[in-house]
Amino acid sequence: MLEEIKGIGPKTLELLGKISIETIDDLVRYYPYRYNIYSPSNILDATDEDTIVISGIITSIPKVSYIKRNFNRLSFSLETSNININVVIFNRAFLSKQLFIGKNVTLIGKYNKLKNTFNCSDIKLYGLTKTEVEPVYHMVNGLKTSTLTKAILNALSNKDNVSEIVPEYIQDRYELMSTYDAIKEIHFPTSGEKLKNAKVKLKYEELFEFMFKINLMKFKNQLFGDFVIKEITDEMVNEVISSIPFELTSDQRSAIDDIVSDFRNLRKMNRLVLGDVGSGKTIVSFIAIMLNLKCGYQSAILAPTEVLAVQHYENFISLFKDVRVELLVGSTKKKDKEDIINRLKNNEVDVIIGTHAILEDNVEFANIGLVVTDEQHRFGVNQRKALQNKGKCVDVLYMSATPIPRTYALTIYGDMDISMIKQKPSGRKEIITKQYSLSSIKQITDEIEAELNLNHQAYVVAPLIEENEETDLNDISKIADMLKQNFKYKHSLGIMHGKMKKQDKEDIMNKFKNGELEVLISTTVIEVGVDVKNATMMVIFNAERFGLATLHQLRGRVGRNSLQSKCLLISDKETERLKVLEESNDGFYISEKDFEIRGTGDLFGIRQSGDMAFKIADIRRDYRILLQCQKDSQEFLNDNIENNFRNYSYYHHIQQQLLNNS
Ligand code: ADP
Ligand code: MG
């Protein structure tokens, strides 16, 4: 218990609570976020501007003068680097009793050579002979660093207050520092080398535990449900593939191979197809559905919106005949719905495509064998589970168009198997991307009009400026008016924004898809995944307001066939960052850059941010350790899962918790 630690009274306890320190473990693992490094300088080497650290002996009785309330001045002389200097420090009158002739002190501040005066900003009541490293903690008002470090020191006086998490044989393998020593070093550093090793140990420990949990989840997913082998022959695969009117890319082909081997395997499939926009993930899932059907099972495609569900439906029926496909969405008429539900139950429907309408309790399947979820990050875990629970042996295939570098995929999607599609279908041209400032509106409209005159279509995106209906609307309608005028009212424009009714949005979207509208102006509500092949122009206003990954996603709405497409980024600011998009059409490269610029924050919608909150590790900087931990924790799991981690109570506990929570 925290209050049993010497130096922690009720008041400190409360303050510690504010920085989420509730247990002794929290306390000792409240790591500093940086260090101050004090290295004593020779005062004669410093210029007037340098903030320096000096150490010396007091040579005069300190004088205190009170200037006004709450403002006082303390001065004394000091011998340092063999000269005598004057020292001035404000508001330290309370220290005067501890400062006497002959006392060794360390001072931080600036030295004015001309006046031979050291203007001191901080004073430490001891001499400094070598470099000293002082930890700096995130603090809360009222809590003193010294109180915190004393409490930590007291807690560390009992070695049992620190538990070793990394299994001993791994500890030995890498000759890691013990956790106790590492924690002590991190709070009370003794040398640069040791501090470095301490950090490595604590990062390893943190990432090992994280990867262990991910690997355990993966293991558990594979156990779920009954075991069924789908007997897929190579002939079946070839037959389905040869019915596709185009040549698959080799990445698509290898994703299909992955899926086939999952089907043939006793384990349940839990696979993520990760591919850039327009890389052709959908067809991969369709082929999986056809193979699943050949084994006698039903399939479902879960799409995040009605527009996407309809698109998949139309796409599917145009590619595959003799398959009983139905569409089930919110707007499906009640009578049709009942009919579809009945036929699903009686195994008279092979493939159901829809939105969360499919998830409703009254939707039952005769024998569902595969669930495909498109743009999976939009579905919560519970919704996915609801679908999985609709059958006994449901394989799950997720599709995501958020390309992330493999390293990060390994962590956030580490409990799934991953197939990456990096190539674009052949014949696609790179989308030409250009930046314009808003003042070039004439050129911008000319560029758009040039496309419209070729009978192509254009998207125009204007971001929500504020969470305010009025401004939002004004803004898009202003842009719409401006474009209409510049087009001399020759072209048809549609406006779509987040505040519109769902039905109205879908109507506009459908008109655009049918070609009734030539230009679609919208806030970012255009769906990820919408496929309008004839659209060749994407114009994004205030491009600086979006992350690179989002811009790339938006740009991916065009360039969806062999026509040359263009993307115009309109911005008066931040041309440097946007250059990344001019340079590259590769989502994986762009996401790498986005990570570099913004860190890991934003893209990880799928995992709760809490899951990714590390105390000391940083998956980007420490990815080598992460990769090692991935391997080591998997090996540890394989060796111990059968006896439930009998010799490792810490991991036994984690395992039990995970089992109970599902
Ligand atoms: P996304 O990966 O963004 O979901 P889609 O699956 O919507 O991409 O595919 C984009 C377009 O490319 C679709 O119209 C699809 O029919 C087409 N396509 C997919 N694979 C190929 C291929 N190998 N060759 C030619 N066109 C393809
Ligand atoms: Mg898609």
XYZ file of C-alpha atoms and ligand atoms in Angstrom:
690
model
C 0.000 0.000 0.000
C 1.232 3.384 -0.987
C 0.558 5.048 2.363
C 2.871 2.586 4.077
C 5.835 4.179 2.358
C 7.730 6.536 4.619
C 7.183 10.154 3.626
C 3.719 9.683 2.152
C 1.094 11.324 4.312
C -2.557 11.871 3.381
C -1.801 15.115 1.565
C 0.976 13.630 -0.549
C -1.197 10.609 -1.195
C -3.871 12.844 -2.642
C -1.387 14.748 -4.780
C 0.111 11.529 -6.088
C -3.393 10.404 -6.987
C -3.645 13.386 -9.306
C -0.763 12.049 -11.360
C -2.299 8.563 -11.300
C 0.087 7.125 -8.761
C -2.063 4.775 -6.752
C 0.164 1.828 -5.988
C 3.792 1.333 -5.042
C 4.347 -0.024 -8.512
C 2.912 3.170 -10.034
C 5.239 5.156 -7.809
C 8.495 3.420 -8.663
C 7.511 3.348 -12.318
C 6.727 7.039 -12.457
C 9.670 7.654 -14.756
C 11.248 11.037 -15.392
C 10.434 12.371 -18.851
C 13.814 14.054 -19.227
C 17.007 14.912 -17.387
C 18.848 18.117 -16.573
C 22.517 17.630 -17.103
C 24.760 19.718 -14.879
C 28.345 19.866 -15.887
C 30.506 22.430 -14.039
C 32.064 25.050 -16.326
C 35.089 27.231 -15.967
C 33.586 30.681 -15.591
C 36.340 32.249 -17.702
C 35.292 30.185 -20.735
C 31.706 31.419 -20.766
C 30.284 34.331 -22.712
C 27.696 36.653 -21.170
C 24.848 34.887 -22.941
C 25.616 31.313 -21.869
C 23.585 29.717 -19.133
C 26.208 27.812 -17.185
C 26.649 25.715 -14.092
C 29.445 26.640 -11.688
C 30.603 25.210 -8.432
C 32.567 27.034 -5.719
C 33.036 28.105 -2.113
C 31.218 31.012 -0.462
C 33.714 33.669 0.665
C 31.494 36.350 2.277
C 28.545 36.413 4.637
C 25.412 36.509 2.465
C 23.501 39.791 2.490
C 19.729 39.898 2.193
C 17.810 42.984 1.092
C 14.033 43.117 1.016
C 12.980 45.135 -1.970
C 9.207 44.840 -1.650
C 6.702 42.290 -0.506
C 7.506 38.937 -2.072
C 10.659 40.293 -3.612
C 14.085 40.003 -2.057
C 17.689 39.824 -3.119
C 20.471 37.676 -1.766
C 24.130 38.343 -2.542
C 27.494 36.931 -1.573
C 30.921 36.376 -3.049
C 32.152 33.082 -4.347
C 35.459 31.600 -5.272
C 35.309 29.564 -8.440
C 37.884 28.738 -11.125
C 40.448 30.498 -8.893
C 38.772 33.905 -9.049
C 36.414 35.711 -6.734
C 33.058 36.801 -8.155
C 29.832 38.435 -6.939
C 26.688 36.351 -6.903
C 23.150 37.729 -6.972
C 19.975 35.686 -6.625
C 16.405 36.842 -6.112
C 13.776 35.454 -3.731
C 16.031 33.013 -1.933
C 16.175 34.891 1.384
C 14.893 31.743 3.069
C 18.190 30.038 2.214
C 20.417 32.640 3.882
C 20.871 30.585 7.073
C 22.242 27.660 5.109
C 24.727 29.781 3.205
C 27.883 30.576 5.148
C 31.548 31.190 4.485
C 33.254 28.001 3.378
C 30.063 26.323 2.135
C 30.297 24.465 -1.165
C 27.504 25.383 -3.575
C 26.500 24.862 -7.185
C 24.920 27.712 -9.120
C 23.074 27.962 -12.416
C 22.909 31.271 -14.243
C 24.772 33.774 -16.406
C 28.056 35.514 -15.750
C 28.512 39.201 -16.587
C 32.260 39.588 -17.089
C 32.324 43.382 -17.000
C 30.538 43.563 -13.637
C 32.178 40.348 -12.432
C 28.673 39.306 -11.325
C 26.928 35.999 -11.598
C 23.146 36.371 -12.023
C 21.959 33.186 -10.490
C 18.649 31.492 -11.323
C 19.025 28.396 -9.165
C 21.248 27.286 -6.357
C 22.075 23.846 -5.003
C 23.514 23.411 -1.549
C 26.366 21.132 -2.499
C 29.490 21.264 -4.599
C 29.692 19.587 -7.954
C 32.901 17.918 -9.025
C 31.641 15.873 -11.943
C 28.693 15.910 -14.320
C 25.390 15.399 -12.564
C 22.192 14.185 -14.147
C 18.977 15.337 -12.531
C 15.684 13.682 -13.456
C 12.739 15.905 -14.351
C 9.199 14.636 -13.736
C 5.782 15.754 -14.852
C 4.508 17.299 -11.666
C 1.277 18.545 -10.235
C 0.833 21.798 -8.339
C 1.666 21.417 -4.686
C 3.857 18.351 -5.055
C 7.579 18.942 -4.714
C 10.050 16.945 -6.750
C 11.996 16.277 -3.579
C 8.893 14.784 -1.927
C 8.371 12.532 -4.911
C 11.968 11.375 -5.128
C 12.157 10.768 -1.378
C 9.048 8.617 -1.574
C 10.566 6.709 -4.497
C 13.811 6.237 -2.615
C 11.941 4.958 0.426
C 9.927 2.569 -1.703
C 13.142 1.289 -3.259
C 14.631 0.587 0.148
C 12.646 -2.638 -0.003
C 13.647 -4.700 -3.029
C 10.361 -6.600 -2.902
C 8.583 -3.451 -4.019
C 9.887 -4.040 -7.528
C 8.840 -7.102 -9.450
C 10.803 -8.625 -12.284
C 8.521 -9.213 -15.257
C 10.907 -10.427 -17.923
C 11.414 -14.195 -17.683
C 14.800 -15.056 -16.251
C 16.120 -16.938 -19.256
C 15.504 -13.900 -21.482
C 17.046 -11.701 -18.870
C 20.160 -13.896 -19.054
C 20.128 -14.139 -22.825
C 20.557 -10.395 -23.284
C 22.346 -9.781 -19.980
C 19.711 -7.215 -19.095
C 19.970 -5.144 -15.977
C 17.608 -6.277 -13.228
C 14.412 -4.254 -13.088
C 15.235 -3.183 -9.568
C 18.598 -1.778 -10.634
C 17.078 -0.231 -13.751
C 14.386 1.567 -11.808
C 16.902 2.788 -9.277
C 19.161 4.048 -12.062
C 16.369 5.815 -13.898
C 15.456 7.847 -10.807
C 18.940 8.226 -9.365
C 21.339 8.016 -12.288
C 24.952 7.174 -11.560
C 26.432 7.095 -15.049
C 25.457 7.727 -18.639
C 26.196 4.156 -19.619
C 24.166 2.632 -16.810
C 21.274 4.991 -17.444
C 21.214 3.898 -21.067
C 21.092 0.245 -20.076
C 18.382 0.981 -17.545
C 16.222 2.544 -20.243
C 16.786 -0.403 -22.551
C 15.651 -2.791 -19.843
C 12.521 -0.850 -18.967
C 11.589 -0.424 -22.620
C 12.158 -4.085 -23.270
C 10.002 -5.002 -20.318
C 7.181 -2.752 -21.401
C 7.209 -3.887 -25.017
C 7.573 -7.526 -24.045
C 4.443 -7.376 -21.951
C 2.565 -5.496 -24.671
C 3.527 -7.959 -27.394
C 2.769 -10.839 -25.084
C -0.787 -9.588 -24.712
C -1.165 -9.086 -28.453
C 0.183 -12.560 -29.155
C -2.068 -14.040 -26.534
C -5.080 -12.333 -28.108
C -4.088 -13.728 -31.456
C -3.767 -17.172 -29.965
C -7.162 -16.868 -28.353
C -8.824 -15.672 -31.540
C -7.623 -18.800 -33.210
C -9.184 -20.977 -30.555
C -12.581 -19.387 -30.777
C -15.383 -21.457 -32.307
C -15.392 -24.888 -33.859
C -12.609 -26.071 -36.038
C -13.472 -26.478 -39.659
C -11.255 -27.059 -42.634
C -12.426 -25.647 -45.924
C -11.269 -28.016 -48.620
C -10.171 -25.601 -51.305
C -8.500 -27.131 -54.320
C -6.155 -25.285 -56.643
C -8.684 -25.884 -59.423
C -11.339 -24.016 -57.472
C -8.980 -21.088 -57.004
C -8.012 -21.003 -60.674
C -11.595 -21.285 -61.761
C -12.668 -18.292 -59.697
C -9.670 -16.208 -60.687
C -10.110 -16.939 -64.377
C -13.646 -15.596 -64.224
C -12.333 -12.141 -63.273
C -12.179 -9.823 -66.286
C -8.728 -8.494 -65.433
C -5.307 -9.742 -64.468
C -4.704 -9.761 -60.711
C -1.615 -8.009 -59.419
C 0.915 -10.224 -57.699
C 0.104 -8.655 -54.328
C -3.577 -9.479 -54.860
C -2.557 -12.979 -55.826
C -0.473 -13.483 -52.712
C -3.260 -12.091 -50.488
C -5.507 -14.753 -52.014
C -2.897 -17.410 -51.335
C -2.799 -16.280 -47.701
C -6.571 -16.530 -47.464
C -6.637 -19.948 -49.079
C -4.083 -21.266 -46.640
C -6.170 -19.872 -43.776
C -9.211 -21.693 -45.168
C -7.312 -24.937 -45.447
C -5.959 -24.537 -41.969
C -7.719 -25.788 -38.876
C -7.510 -22.327 -37.367
C -10.114 -19.684 -37.804
C -9.078 -16.894 -40.158
C -8.508 -13.497 -38.641
C -6.848 -11.636 -41.458
C -6.417 -8.015 -42.332
C -5.915 -6.977 -45.932
C -4.045 -3.728 -45.719
C -3.756 -1.867 -48.963
C -3.502 1.543 -50.411
C -6.618 3.205 -51.785
C -7.443 1.805 -55.187
C -5.141 -1.161 -54.787
C -8.040 -3.550 -55.360
C -8.809 -5.050 -51.984
C -12.465 -5.554 -52.803
C -11.862 -8.118 -55.513
C -9.676 -10.087 -53.124
C -12.554 -10.310 -50.697
C -14.959 -11.292 -53.495
C -12.707 -14.163 -54.477
C -12.591 -15.269 -50.843
C -16.392 -15.193 -50.829
C -16.605 -17.322 -53.966
C -14.232 -19.892 -52.496
C -16.163 -19.937 -49.250
C -19.314 -20.525 -51.283
C -17.711 -23.422 -53.126
C -17.224 -25.034 -49.731
C -20.924 -24.640 -49.062
C -20.915 -21.657 -46.724
C -22.678 -18.319 -46.744
C -20.789 -15.007 -46.612
C -21.522 -11.502 -45.447
C -19.960 -8.175 -46.355
C -20.325 -5.520 -43.742
C -19.865 -2.010 -45.113
C -19.762 1.148 -43.013
C -22.282 3.046 -45.161
C -25.174 2.392 -47.451
C -23.400 3.929 -50.437
C -20.531 1.516 -50.032
C -22.815 -1.449 -49.502
C -24.699 -0.643 -52.699
C -21.448 -0.210 -54.560
C -20.186 -3.602 -53.412
C -23.516 -5.172 -54.299
C -23.571 -3.791 -57.821
C -19.940 -4.627 -58.300
C -20.505 -8.169 -57.107
C -23.493 -8.944 -59.307
C -21.730 -7.570 -62.344
C -18.796 -9.920 -61.757
C -20.454 -13.130 -60.620
C -23.587 -14.695 -62.046
C -25.478 -17.624 -60.552
C -24.819 -16.465 -57.014
C -27.749 -15.610 -54.791
C -26.753 -12.157 -53.507
C -28.930 -9.828 -51.483
C -28.542 -6.288 -50.237
C -29.676 -5.475 -46.721
C -29.451 -1.863 -45.605
C -31.322 0.551 -43.399
C -33.569 1.719 -46.210
C -34.527 -1.785 -47.370
C -38.328 -2.040 -47.244
C -39.717 -3.910 -44.280
C -41.327 -6.580 -46.384
C -38.207 -7.198 -48.457
C -36.177 -7.300 -45.292
C -38.347 -10.001 -43.784
C -38.120 -11.946 -46.968
C -34.322 -11.716 -47.088
C -34.032 -12.684 -43.439
C -36.179 -15.731 -44.032
C -34.216 -16.857 -47.015
C -30.915 -16.335 -45.194
C -32.147 -18.649 -42.478
C -33.224 -21.254 -45.021
C -29.921 -21.121 -46.848
C -31.510 -19.591 -49.930
C -29.086 -16.657 -49.951
C -25.367 -17.175 -50.550
C -24.033 -13.702 -49.995
C -25.503 -10.857 -48.006
C -24.088 -7.385 -48.447
C -25.105 -4.587 -46.147
C -24.584 -2.149 -43.340
C -25.079 -2.793 -39.644
C -28.632 -3.798 -40.500
C -27.004 -7.217 -40.892
C -25.990 -7.168 -37.266
C -29.510 -7.024 -35.898
C -30.529 -9.897 -33.685
C -33.261 -11.169 -35.960
C -30.790 -11.790 -38.764
C -29.790 -15.435 -38.597
C -27.780 -17.516 -40.980
C -28.111 -21.136 -42.006
C -24.363 -21.602 -42.122
C -22.278 -18.506 -42.357
C -18.598 -19.202 -42.975
C -17.050 -15.839 -43.818
C -17.505 -12.254 -42.760
C -15.797 -9.474 -44.669
C -15.705 -6.092 -42.999
C -14.764 -3.177 -45.178
C -12.870 -0.239 -43.731
C -12.826 -2.201 -40.524
C -11.651 0.577 -38.257
C -15.120 2.034 -38.311
C -16.633 -0.920 -36.578
C -16.362 -1.452 -32.882
C -15.130 -4.703 -31.464
C -18.619 -5.542 -30.223
C -20.181 -5.193 -33.632
C -17.600 -7.460 -35.130
C -18.171 -9.961 -32.396
C -21.910 -9.826 -33.026
C -21.307 -10.985 -36.577
C -18.832 -13.631 -35.578
C -21.331 -15.013 -33.166
C -23.850 -15.560 -35.918
C -22.142 -18.774 -36.903
C -20.012 -21.510 -35.490
C -16.981 -21.301 -37.703
C -16.829 -17.823 -39.055
C -13.644 -16.766 -40.783
C -13.107 -13.043 -40.689
C -11.452 -10.882 -43.289
C -10.894 -7.205 -42.575
C -10.077 -4.655 -45.219
C -8.408 -1.390 -44.449
C -7.247 1.411 -46.680
C -5.113 3.035 -44.021
C -1.673 2.023 -45.171
C 0.675 1.949 -42.260
C 4.267 0.824 -42.180
C 4.745 -2.826 -41.379
C 6.342 -2.162 -38.023
C 3.347 -0.312 -36.740
C 0.951 -2.776 -38.265
C 2.730 -5.419 -36.279
C 1.839 -3.681 -33.070
C -1.608 -2.287 -33.536
C -2.869 -5.165 -35.641
C -0.513 -7.674 -34.090
C -3.341 -10.007 -33.111
C -4.339 -10.422 -36.762
C -2.544 -11.884 -39.722
C -1.776 -9.277 -42.312
C -1.668 -9.333 -46.094
C -0.366 -6.186 -47.658
C -1.270 -4.948 -51.110
C 1.253 -2.387 -52.191
C 0.989 -2.444 -55.961
C -1.646 -0.671 -57.951
C -3.399 -2.507 -60.792
C -1.410 -2.083 -63.980
C -2.307 0.687 -66.360
C -2.929 3.162 -63.558
C -1.212 6.464 -63.978
C 0.263 8.382 -61.071
C -2.098 11.099 -59.973
C -0.540 14.452 -60.811
C -0.587 16.528 -57.663
C -0.079 20.280 -57.588
C -0.260 22.980 -54.994
C -2.015 26.270 -55.570
C -2.616 29.222 -53.366
C -6.169 30.447 -53.055
C -5.325 33.562 -55.034
C -4.814 31.417 -58.145
C -8.524 30.640 -58.278
C -8.667 31.432 -61.985
C -6.094 28.750 -62.814
C -7.768 26.346 -60.433
C -11.137 26.701 -62.128
C -9.504 26.449 -65.540
C -7.896 23.171 -64.535
C -11.198 21.803 -63.276
C -13.067 22.941 -66.336
C -10.513 21.303 -68.621
C -11.425 17.962 -67.045
C -15.166 18.619 -67.193
C -14.852 19.447 -70.885
C -13.461 15.958 -71.415
C -16.711 14.702 -69.843
C -14.879 13.738 -66.677
C -16.093 14.532 -63.184
C -14.530 16.377 -60.266
C -14.621 16.288 -56.486
C -14.132 19.455 -54.517
C -13.466 19.135 -50.804
C -13.706 22.027 -48.394
C -13.001 21.196 -44.790
C -15.231 22.144 -41.953
C -13.717 25.345 -40.708
C -15.494 25.345 -37.381
C -17.902 23.092 -35.596
C -20.489 25.613 -36.529
C -23.281 24.982 -38.932
C -23.451 28.514 -40.269
C -19.776 28.953 -41.107
C -19.540 25.436 -42.393
C -22.389 25.944 -44.828
C -21.284 29.419 -45.775
C -17.937 28.122 -46.566
C -18.917 25.391 -48.932
C -21.666 27.380 -50.525
C -19.257 30.259 -51.010
C -16.907 27.972 -52.854
C -19.813 26.540 -54.834
C -20.988 30.015 -55.862
C -17.514 31.016 -56.852
C -17.085 27.924 -59.009
C -20.488 28.301 -60.630
C -19.688 31.856 -61.583
C -16.290 30.958 -62.966
C -17.867 28.101 -64.930
C -20.423 30.582 -66.280
C -23.153 28.229 -65.022
C -22.313 25.642 -67.674
C -21.749 22.699 -65.335
C -23.892 20.891 -62.781
C -22.732 21.045 -59.177
C -23.954 19.165 -56.122
C -23.283 20.026 -52.500
C -22.976 17.481 -49.751
C -22.111 18.091 -46.105
C -22.214 16.405 -42.753
C -25.294 18.208 -41.497
C -27.494 16.893 -44.297
C -29.918 14.038 -43.755
C -28.489 10.653 -44.562
C -30.983 10.122 -47.363
C -30.190 13.471 -48.969
C -26.501 12.725 -48.847
C -27.005 9.397 -50.505
C -29.195 10.955 -53.197
C -26.480 13.448 -54.075
C -23.845 10.744 -53.998
C -25.892 8.576 -56.307
C -26.464 11.425 -58.746
C -22.737 11.952 -58.872
C -22.139 8.257 -59.417
C -24.660 8.218 -62.253
C -23.024 11.204 -63.879
C -26.009 13.537 -63.388
C -23.721 15.835 -61.434
C -20.358 16.819 -62.849
C -18.907 18.310 -59.704
C -19.428 17.155 -56.149
C -18.560 19.719 -53.501
C -18.403 18.362 -50.014
C -16.891 18.459 -46.595
C -14.920 15.307 -45.940
C -18.074 13.222 -45.879
C -17.261 11.620 -49.235
C -16.894 8.047 -48.301
C -13.634 6.272 -48.123
C -14.017 3.561 -50.712
C -16.410 5.318 -53.062
C -15.483 4.300 -56.578
C -16.502 6.649 -59.373
C -14.200 5.730 -62.213
C -15.034 8.751 -64.344
C -13.905 11.197 -61.666
C -10.433 12.447 -62.552
C -10.091 15.623 -60.554
C -9.795 16.093 -56.797
C -9.559 19.626 -55.463
C -8.934 20.103 -51.766
C -9.335 23.537 -50.211
C -7.472 24.418 -47.015
C -5.379 21.337 -47.536
C -3.182 22.267 -44.588
C -6.013 21.332 -42.265
C -5.740 17.648 -43.069
C -3.194 15.059 -42.129
C -1.142 13.626 -44.966
C -2.809 10.258 -44.630
C -6.260 11.811 -44.969
C -5.196 13.840 -47.981
C -3.845 10.716 -49.585
C -7.114 8.924 -48.880
C -9.064 11.751 -50.460
C -6.778 11.818 -53.464
C -7.402 8.092 -53.833
C -10.991 8.857 -54.882
C -9.580 9.657 -58.317
C -7.125 7.760 -60.495
C -9.303 4.680 -60.467
C -8.800 3.662 -64.080
C -6.378 4.347 -66.899
C -7.372 8.013 -67.308
C -4.869 10.614 -66.168
C -6.120 12.115 -62.914
C -5.132 15.227 -61.035
C -5.223 16.456 -57.495
C -5.025 20.145 -56.591
C -4.087 21.068 -53.059
C -5.194 24.583 -52.272
C -3.398 26.204 -49.403
C -1.788 29.465 -48.453
C 0.281 27.806 -45.764
C 2.473 24.823 -45.133
C 3.690 24.030 -48.588
C 6.591 21.955 -47.231
C 4.471 19.234 -45.691
C 2.176 19.085 -48.687
C 5.187 18.522 -50.927
C 5.287 14.948 -49.692
C 2.081 14.395 -51.652
C 3.457 16.043 -54.770
C 6.447 13.735 -54.544
C 4.689 10.462 -53.994
C 1.569 8.421 -54.680
C 2.644 5.648 -52.363
C 0.440 5.474 -49.285
C 2.966 3.483 -47.305
C 5.671 6.062 -47.955
C 3.287 8.880 -47.088
C 2.171 7.249 -43.892
C 5.811 6.814 -42.925
C 6.326 10.549 -43.447
C 3.155 11.309 -41.565
C 4.464 9.320 -38.631
C 7.728 11.193 -38.755
C 5.968 14.505 -38.734
C 3.170 13.826 -36.311
C 4.083 10.780 -34.291
C 1.847 7.819 -33.798
C -1.176 9.635 -32.456
C -3.730 9.996 -35.127
C -3.907 6.965 -37.352
C -4.586 4.469 -34.688
C -8.321 4.846 -34.509
C -8.787 1.158 -34.061
C -6.971 0.577 -30.833
C -7.963 2.631 -27.877
C -5.273 5.180 -27.303
C -4.820 3.765 -23.797
C -3.645 0.494 -25.271
C -0.850 2.298 -27.017
C 0.184 4.516 -24.126
C 3.647 3.439 -23.134
C 5.471 4.833 -20.127
C 8.914 4.721 -21.588
C 8.882 2.955 -24.947
C 8.157 4.690 -28.227
C 7.202 2.243 -30.941
C 8.771 4.390 -33.598
C 12.121 5.038 -31.935
C 12.341 1.675 -30.257
C 11.115 -0.493 -33.053
C 14.142 -2.792 -32.960
C 13.375 -3.664 -29.384
C 9.746 -4.073 -30.387
C 10.596 -6.558 -33.123
C 12.739 -8.502 -30.703
C 9.931 -8.515 -28.157
C 7.509 -9.747 -30.776
C 9.722 -12.791 -31.361
C 10.678 -13.374 -27.753
C 7.174 -13.109 -26.381
C 5.861 -15.474 -29.048
C 8.499 -18.023 -28.149
C 7.713 -17.599 -24.467
C 4.029 -18.060 -25.198
C 4.557 -21.176 -27.284
C 6.655 -22.753 -24.565
C 4.304 -22.032 -21.701
C 0.746 -21.818 -22.953
C 0.111 -25.507 -22.464
C 0.746 -25.421 -18.756
C -0.966 -22.033 -18.382
C 2.233 -20.226 -17.457
C 2.452 -22.279 -14.312
C 5.944 -21.030 -13.523
C 5.158 -17.419 -14.306
C 2.453 -16.123 -12.034
C 2.466 -12.667 -13.618
C 1.648 -14.062 -17.058
C -0.683 -16.669 -15.670
C -2.671 -13.790 -14.273
C -2.754 -11.925 -17.580
C -3.920 -15.068 -19.321
C -6.748 -15.614 -16.858
C -7.836 -12.007 -17.182
C -7.990 -12.210 -20.947
C -9.989 -15.412 -20.850
C -12.466 -13.928 -18.404
C -12.933 -10.759 -20.386
C -14.164 -12.437 -23.502
P -9.715 -0.385 -52.788
O -8.493 -1.195 -52.494
O -9.498 1.080 -52.574
O -10.924 -0.887 -52.088
P -11.094 -1.268 -55.069
O -11.177 -2.660 -54.624
O -12.301 -0.419 -54.958
O -9.917 -0.542 -54.322
O -10.501 -1.273 -56.540
C -10.395 -0.123 -57.290
C -10.789 -0.401 -58.703
O -9.793 -1.175 -59.363
C -12.063 -1.201 -58.842
O -12.818 -0.602 -59.834
C -11.603 -2.583 -59.242
O -12.552 -3.222 -60.027
C -10.351 -2.304 -60.015
N -9.348 -3.367 -59.944
C -9.041 -4.110 -58.878
N -8.040 -4.975 -59.161
C -7.686 -4.750 -60.443
C -6.696 -5.323 -61.308
N -5.862 -6.298 -60.904
N -6.625 -4.851 -62.579
C -7.442 -3.865 -62.985
N -8.399 -3.293 -62.222
C -8.522 -3.722 -60.952
Mg -12.496 -0.743 -50.705
